[in-house]
Structure formats: structure tokens, C-alpha cells
Short mmCIF file of C-alpha atoms and ligand atoms in Angstrom, two decimals:
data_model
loop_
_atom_site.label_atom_id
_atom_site.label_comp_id
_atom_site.label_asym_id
_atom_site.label_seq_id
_atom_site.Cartn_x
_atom_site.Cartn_y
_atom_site.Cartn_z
CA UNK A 27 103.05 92.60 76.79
CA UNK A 28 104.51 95.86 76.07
CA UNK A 29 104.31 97.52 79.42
CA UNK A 30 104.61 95.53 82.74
CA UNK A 31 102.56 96.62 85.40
CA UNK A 32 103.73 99.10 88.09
CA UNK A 33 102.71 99.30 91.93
CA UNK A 34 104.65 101.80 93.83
CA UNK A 35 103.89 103.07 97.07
CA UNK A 36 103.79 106.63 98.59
CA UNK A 37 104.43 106.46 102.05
CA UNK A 38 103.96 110.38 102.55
CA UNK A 39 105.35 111.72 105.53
CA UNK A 40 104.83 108.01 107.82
CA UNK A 41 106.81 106.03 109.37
CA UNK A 42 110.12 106.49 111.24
CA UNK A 43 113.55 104.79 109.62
CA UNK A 44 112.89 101.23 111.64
CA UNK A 45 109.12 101.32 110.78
CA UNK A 46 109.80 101.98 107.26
CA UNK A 47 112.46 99.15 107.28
CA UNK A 48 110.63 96.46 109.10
CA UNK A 49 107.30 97.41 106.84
CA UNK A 50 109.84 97.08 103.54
CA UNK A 51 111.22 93.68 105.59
CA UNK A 52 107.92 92.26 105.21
CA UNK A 53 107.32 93.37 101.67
CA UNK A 54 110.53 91.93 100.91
CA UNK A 55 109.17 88.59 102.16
CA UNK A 56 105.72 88.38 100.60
CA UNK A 57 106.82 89.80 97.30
CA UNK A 58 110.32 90.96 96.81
CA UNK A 59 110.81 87.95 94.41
CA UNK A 60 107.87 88.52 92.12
CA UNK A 61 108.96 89.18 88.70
CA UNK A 62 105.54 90.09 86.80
CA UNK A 63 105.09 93.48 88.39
CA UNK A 64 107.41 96.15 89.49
CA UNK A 65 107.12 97.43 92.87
CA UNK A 66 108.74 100.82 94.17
CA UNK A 67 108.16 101.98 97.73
CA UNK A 68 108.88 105.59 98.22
CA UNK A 69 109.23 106.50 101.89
CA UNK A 70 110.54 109.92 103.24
CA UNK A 71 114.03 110.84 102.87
CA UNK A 72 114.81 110.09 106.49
CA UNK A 73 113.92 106.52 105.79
CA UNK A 74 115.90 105.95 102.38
CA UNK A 75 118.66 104.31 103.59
CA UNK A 76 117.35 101.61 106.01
CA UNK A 77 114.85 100.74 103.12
CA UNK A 78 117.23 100.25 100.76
CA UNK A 79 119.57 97.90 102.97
CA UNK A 80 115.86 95.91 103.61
CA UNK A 81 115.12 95.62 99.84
CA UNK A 82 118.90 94.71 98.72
CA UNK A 83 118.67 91.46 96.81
CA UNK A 84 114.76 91.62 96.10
CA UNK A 85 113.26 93.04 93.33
CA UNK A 86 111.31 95.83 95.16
CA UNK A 87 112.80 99.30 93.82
CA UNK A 88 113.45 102.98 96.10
CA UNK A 89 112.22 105.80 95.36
CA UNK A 90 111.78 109.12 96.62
CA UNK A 91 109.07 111.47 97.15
CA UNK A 92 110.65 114.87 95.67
CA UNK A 93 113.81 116.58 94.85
CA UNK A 94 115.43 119.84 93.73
CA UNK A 95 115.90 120.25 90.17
CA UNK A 96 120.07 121.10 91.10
CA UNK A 97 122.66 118.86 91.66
CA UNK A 98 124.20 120.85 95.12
CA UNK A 99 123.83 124.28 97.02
CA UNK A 100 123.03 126.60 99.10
CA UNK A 101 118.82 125.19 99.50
CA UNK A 102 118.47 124.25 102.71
CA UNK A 103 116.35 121.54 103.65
CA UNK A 104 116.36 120.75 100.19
CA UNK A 105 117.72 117.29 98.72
CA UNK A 106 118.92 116.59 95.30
CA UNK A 107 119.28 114.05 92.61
CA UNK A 108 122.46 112.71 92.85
CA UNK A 109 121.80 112.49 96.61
CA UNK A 110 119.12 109.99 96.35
CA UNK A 111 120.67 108.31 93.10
CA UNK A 112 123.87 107.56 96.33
CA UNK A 113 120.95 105.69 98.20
CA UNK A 114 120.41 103.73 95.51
CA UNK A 115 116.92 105.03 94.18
CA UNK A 116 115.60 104.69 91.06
CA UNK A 117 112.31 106.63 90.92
CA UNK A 118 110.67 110.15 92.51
CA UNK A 119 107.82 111.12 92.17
CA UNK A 120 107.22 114.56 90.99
CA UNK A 121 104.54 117.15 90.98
CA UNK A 122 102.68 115.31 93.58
CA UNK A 123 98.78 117.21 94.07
CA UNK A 124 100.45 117.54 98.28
CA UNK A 125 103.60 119.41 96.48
CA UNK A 126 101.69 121.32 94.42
CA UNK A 127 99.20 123.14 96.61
CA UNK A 128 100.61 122.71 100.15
CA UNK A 129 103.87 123.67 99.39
CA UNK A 130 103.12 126.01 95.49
CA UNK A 131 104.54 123.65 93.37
CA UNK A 132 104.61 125.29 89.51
CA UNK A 133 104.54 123.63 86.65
CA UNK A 134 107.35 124.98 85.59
CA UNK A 135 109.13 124.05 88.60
CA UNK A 136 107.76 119.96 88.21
CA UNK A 137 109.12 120.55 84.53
CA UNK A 138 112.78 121.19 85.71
CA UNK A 139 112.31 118.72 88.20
CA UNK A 140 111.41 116.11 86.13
CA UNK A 141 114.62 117.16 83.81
CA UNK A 142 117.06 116.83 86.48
CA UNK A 143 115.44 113.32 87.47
CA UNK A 144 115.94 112.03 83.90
CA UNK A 145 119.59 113.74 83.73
CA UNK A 146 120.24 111.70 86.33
CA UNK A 147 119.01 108.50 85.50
CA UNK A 148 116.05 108.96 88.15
CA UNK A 149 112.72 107.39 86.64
CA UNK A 150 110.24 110.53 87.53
CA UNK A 151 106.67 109.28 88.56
CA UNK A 152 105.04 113.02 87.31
CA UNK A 153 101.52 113.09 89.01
CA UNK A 154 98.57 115.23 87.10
CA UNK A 155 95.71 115.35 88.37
CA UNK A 156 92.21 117.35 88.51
CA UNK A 157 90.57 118.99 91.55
CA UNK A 158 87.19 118.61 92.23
CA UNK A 159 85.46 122.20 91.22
CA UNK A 160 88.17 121.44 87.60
CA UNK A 161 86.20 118.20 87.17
CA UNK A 162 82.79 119.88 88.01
CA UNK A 163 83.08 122.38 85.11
CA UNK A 164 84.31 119.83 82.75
CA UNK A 165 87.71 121.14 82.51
CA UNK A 166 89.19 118.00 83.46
CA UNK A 167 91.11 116.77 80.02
CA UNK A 168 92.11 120.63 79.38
CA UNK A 169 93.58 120.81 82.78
CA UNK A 170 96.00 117.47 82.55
CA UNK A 171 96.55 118.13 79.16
CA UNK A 172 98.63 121.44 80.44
CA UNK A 173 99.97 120.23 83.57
CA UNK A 174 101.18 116.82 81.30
CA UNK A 175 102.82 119.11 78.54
CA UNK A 176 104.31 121.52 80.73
CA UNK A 177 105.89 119.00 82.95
CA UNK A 178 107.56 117.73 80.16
CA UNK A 179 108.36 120.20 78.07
CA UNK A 180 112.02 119.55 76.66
CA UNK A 181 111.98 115.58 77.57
CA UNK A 182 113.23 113.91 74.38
CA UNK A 183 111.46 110.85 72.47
CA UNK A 184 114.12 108.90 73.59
CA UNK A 185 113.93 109.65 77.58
CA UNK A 186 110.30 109.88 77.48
CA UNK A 187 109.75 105.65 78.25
CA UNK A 188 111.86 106.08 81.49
CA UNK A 189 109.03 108.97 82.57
CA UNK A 190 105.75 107.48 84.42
CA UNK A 191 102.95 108.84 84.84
CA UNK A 192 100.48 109.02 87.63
CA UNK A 193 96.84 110.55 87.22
CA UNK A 194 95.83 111.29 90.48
CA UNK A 195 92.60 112.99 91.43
CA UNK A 196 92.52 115.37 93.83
CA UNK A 197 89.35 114.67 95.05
CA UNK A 198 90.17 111.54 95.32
CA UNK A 199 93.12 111.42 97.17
CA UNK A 200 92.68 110.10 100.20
CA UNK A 201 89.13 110.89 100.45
CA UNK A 202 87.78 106.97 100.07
CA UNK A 203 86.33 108.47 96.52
CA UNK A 204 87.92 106.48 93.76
CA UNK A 205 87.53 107.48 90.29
CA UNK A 206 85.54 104.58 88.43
CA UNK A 207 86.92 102.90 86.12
CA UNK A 208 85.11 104.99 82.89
CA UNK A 209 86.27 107.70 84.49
CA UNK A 210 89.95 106.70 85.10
CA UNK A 211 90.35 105.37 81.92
CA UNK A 212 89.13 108.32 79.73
CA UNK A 213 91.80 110.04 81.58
CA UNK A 214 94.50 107.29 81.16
CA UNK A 215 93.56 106.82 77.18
CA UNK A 216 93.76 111.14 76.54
CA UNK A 217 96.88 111.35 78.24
CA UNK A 218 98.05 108.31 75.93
CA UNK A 219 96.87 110.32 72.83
CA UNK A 220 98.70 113.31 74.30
CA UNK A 221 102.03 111.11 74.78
CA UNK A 222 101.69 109.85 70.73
CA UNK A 223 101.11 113.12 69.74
CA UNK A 224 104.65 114.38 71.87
CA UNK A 225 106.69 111.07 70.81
CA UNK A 226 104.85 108.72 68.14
CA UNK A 227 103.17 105.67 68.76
CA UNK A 228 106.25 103.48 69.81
CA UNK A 229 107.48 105.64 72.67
CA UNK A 230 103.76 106.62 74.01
CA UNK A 231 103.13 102.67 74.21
CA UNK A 232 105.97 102.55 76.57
CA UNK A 233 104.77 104.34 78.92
CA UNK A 234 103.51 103.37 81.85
CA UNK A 235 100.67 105.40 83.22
CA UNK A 236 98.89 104.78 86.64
CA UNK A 237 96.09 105.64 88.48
CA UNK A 238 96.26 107.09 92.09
CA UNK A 239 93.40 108.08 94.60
CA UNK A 240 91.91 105.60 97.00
CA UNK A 241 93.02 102.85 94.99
CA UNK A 242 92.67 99.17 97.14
CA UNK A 243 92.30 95.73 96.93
CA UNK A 244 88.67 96.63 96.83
CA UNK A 245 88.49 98.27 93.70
CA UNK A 246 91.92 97.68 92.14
CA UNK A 247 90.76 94.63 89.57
CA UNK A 248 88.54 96.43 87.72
CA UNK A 249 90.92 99.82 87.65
CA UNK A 250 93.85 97.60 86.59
CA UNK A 251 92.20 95.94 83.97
CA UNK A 252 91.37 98.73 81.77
CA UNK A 253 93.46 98.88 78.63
CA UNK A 254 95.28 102.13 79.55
CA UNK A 255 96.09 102.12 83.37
CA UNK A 256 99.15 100.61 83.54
CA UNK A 257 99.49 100.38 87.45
CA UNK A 258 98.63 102.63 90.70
CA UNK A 259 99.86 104.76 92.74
CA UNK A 260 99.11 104.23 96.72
CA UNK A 261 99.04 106.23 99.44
CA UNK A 262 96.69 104.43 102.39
CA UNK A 263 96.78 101.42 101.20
CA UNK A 264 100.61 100.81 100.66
CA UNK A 265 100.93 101.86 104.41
CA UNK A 266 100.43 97.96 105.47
CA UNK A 267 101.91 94.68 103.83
CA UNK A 268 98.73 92.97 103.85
CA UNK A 269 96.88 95.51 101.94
CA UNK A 270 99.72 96.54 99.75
CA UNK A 271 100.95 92.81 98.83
CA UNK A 272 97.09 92.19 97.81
CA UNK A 273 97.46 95.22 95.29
CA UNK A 274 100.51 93.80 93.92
CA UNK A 275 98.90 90.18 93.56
CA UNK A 276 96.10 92.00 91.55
CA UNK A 277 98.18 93.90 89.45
CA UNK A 278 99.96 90.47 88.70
CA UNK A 279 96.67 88.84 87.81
CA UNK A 280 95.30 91.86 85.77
CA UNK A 281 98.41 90.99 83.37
P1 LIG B 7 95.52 107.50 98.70
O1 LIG B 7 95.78 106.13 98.09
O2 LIG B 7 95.72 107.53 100.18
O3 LIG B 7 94.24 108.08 98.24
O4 LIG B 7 96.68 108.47 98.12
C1 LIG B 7 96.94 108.50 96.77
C2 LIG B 7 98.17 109.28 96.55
O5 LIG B 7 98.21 110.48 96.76
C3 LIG B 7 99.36 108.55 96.08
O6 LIG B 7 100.36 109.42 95.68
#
């Protein structure tokens, strides 16, 4: 097995410091010891620190939702790499569809981003993804090809294993649509191509790529079994143990 399967959770803005904590408690419990699949909870920056004294000792990984690309400043509100490397996380996810058109994420910005991250020793989670009127004039593999090359424009063959990365699509985000797994998969399999075409065959099988948008227990067997979708990426469903644990136990039996 070349790439072990990945199940992080993205806890949005939810959950205060103890819920986060008592919710990564219980994760901690049901699967903090399972070794086939790597699990990272990302909750917000206010709950970093309690999650990562209730995951110390488990195998369950922190990491954050965003960052600024510098190290320190004058950018308020802003919080930065070496900040969240102190707390002991290991991923953030980057160029999230939320970050990009809520709050005018470029992809030039996600592209520095996801520099910093890796200059850092933060594992970036770079989201692409497609919105629904892209998808409906066929202008899906155009529109992650540029968003995936632009994001990493300047990432070396050597850093590019530590990058994951997440196709999420819009419309499915949250919407109880889930991309089938044809659909997903197509996706998954270009963006490979693209990643052997950046870095050669060895590097781009590294990679782990996974699929986000309404992803559950549900329909998470047949997603996770397709050859190039590598893990997921969950919002709702990583919200509560029970549902998030049963992802985790799929991914495990998907390997
Ligand atoms: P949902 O699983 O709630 O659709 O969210 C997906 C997502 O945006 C993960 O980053």
C-alpha cells in the first residue's frame, strides 16, 4: 500500500474549547489507537490547545483550518504558521471553497499559503473544488486543473508528498448532494495525472488526495474504494463521534 488512507475532520466554526475537547476525548477513545488510517481533526483556533492536550498520546493528529502565509506582524486577527506549529499541529487546510468566496480567497494567496505551510513543516490539506454553474458548463477539469497548479506553483518534487489534497465540490458541500463515485473519481484520477505531470510518477503516487462534500457513513464505502480517493474530508459528519468513528472504520476497511 503506497498511500494510507486519510480521514480528517473540519470542524468549521463549531464548538467551544471544552466541546471540542470532550468531542476529541471521545475520538481519542474509539479510535485514537488505530494505526491503518490517519485521522486529523481540525477545530477553530480557539479550540487548538485543549484538543491537542485530549489527543496527546493517541494517534489522532491537529490541524488547523487556515493561516497567514507570514511568520509574525502587524495582521490582526490573523494567525500564523509557527503559531499553530507551537500547538503542536501538523496539518491546515488551505484554500477551503468557505475561504475562498466568503472571505476572497485568491489563488495566489492559497499558493503562498500553502508555501509557508510546507516551510514550516505544516502538511497543507489544499481544497479545489468546482461550483455548480462550473460543473454545468463542463468546465469542471479546466477549473481544478488551475486552481491545483496555481496553488502550487513553486512546491518542489521533493515537498510535494507532504501536500494533500482535497476535491471538494461546492455544490456539494454541505448540501446532502454527494458527488458519485464516477464522478469523484474522474476528478481524483485528472488531478493524479496533473500531479505526474508536475513531479513524475513516484511523487504523484504519494499523494494523498480526498474527497469532501457530504461525505458519510452512508455513502463513504463506495467513495473510498475507488482507486484514486485516498480519504475524505468532513464537515457534518465529523461533528459527532459516532458518525465520524464509522467513517474512520470504513476508511480502514476500504484498505
Ligand atoms: P460537509 O461534509 O458538511 O459537506 O462539508 C465538507 C467540507 O467542506 C469539508 O471541508
Amino acid at each position: 500500500m503506497i498511500r494510507k488512507k486519510l480521514i480528517a475532520g473540519n470542524w468549521k466554526m463549531n464548538k467551544t474549547s471544552a466541546d471540542a475537547a470532550s468531542l476529541a476525548h471521545e475520538l481519542v477513545v474509539s479510535v485514537g489507537a488505530q494505526p491503518d488510517v490517519e485521522v486529523v481533526i481540525c477545530p477553530p483556533f480557539t479550540a487548538l490547545e485543549s484538543v491537542a492536550g485530549a489527543i496527546d498520546g493517541s494517534l489522532i493528529k491537529l490541524g488547523a483550518q487556515n493561516m497567514h502565509f507570514e511568520a509574525s506582524g502587524a495582521f490582526t486577527g490573523e494567525v500564523s504558521a509557527p503559531m499553530l506549529r507551537a500547538l503542536f499541529a501538523t496539518h491546515v487546510i488551505l484554500g477551503h471553497s468557505e475561504r475562498r468566496t466568503l472571505f476572497a480567497e485568491t489563488d495566489e494567496l492559497v499558493n503562498k499559503k500553502v508555501l509557508a505551510a510546507l516551510k514550516n513543516q505544516l502538511r497543507p490539506i489544499l481544497c479545489v473544488g468546482e461550483s455548480l454553474a462550473e460543473r454545468e458548463s463542463a468546465s469542471t477539469l479546466r477549473v481544478i486543473q488551475s486552481q491545483a497548479e496555481r496553488a502550487l506553483e513553486g512546491v518542489g518534487k521533493d515537498q510535494a508528498p507532504s501536500v494533500v489534497v482535497a476535491y471538494e465540490p461546492v455544490w456539494a458541500i454541505g448540501t446532502g448532494k454527494v458527488a458519485t463515485a464516477e464522478q469523484a473519481q474522474e476528478v481524483h484520477g485528472f488531478i493524479r495525472g496533473l500531479l505526474t505531470k508536475l513531479y513524475g510518477e513516484a511523487a504523484a503516487q504519494r499523494v494523498r488526495i480526498l474527497y469532501g462534500g457530504s461525505m458519510k457513513p452512508a455513502n463513504a464505502a463506495e467513495l473510498l474504494s475507488q482507486k484514486d480517493i485516498d480519504g475524505g474530508l468532513i464537515g457534518g459528519a465529523s461533528l459527532e463521534a459516532r458518525s465520524f468513528v464509522e467513517l474512520i472504520k470504513a476508511a480502514a476497511a476500504a484498505t
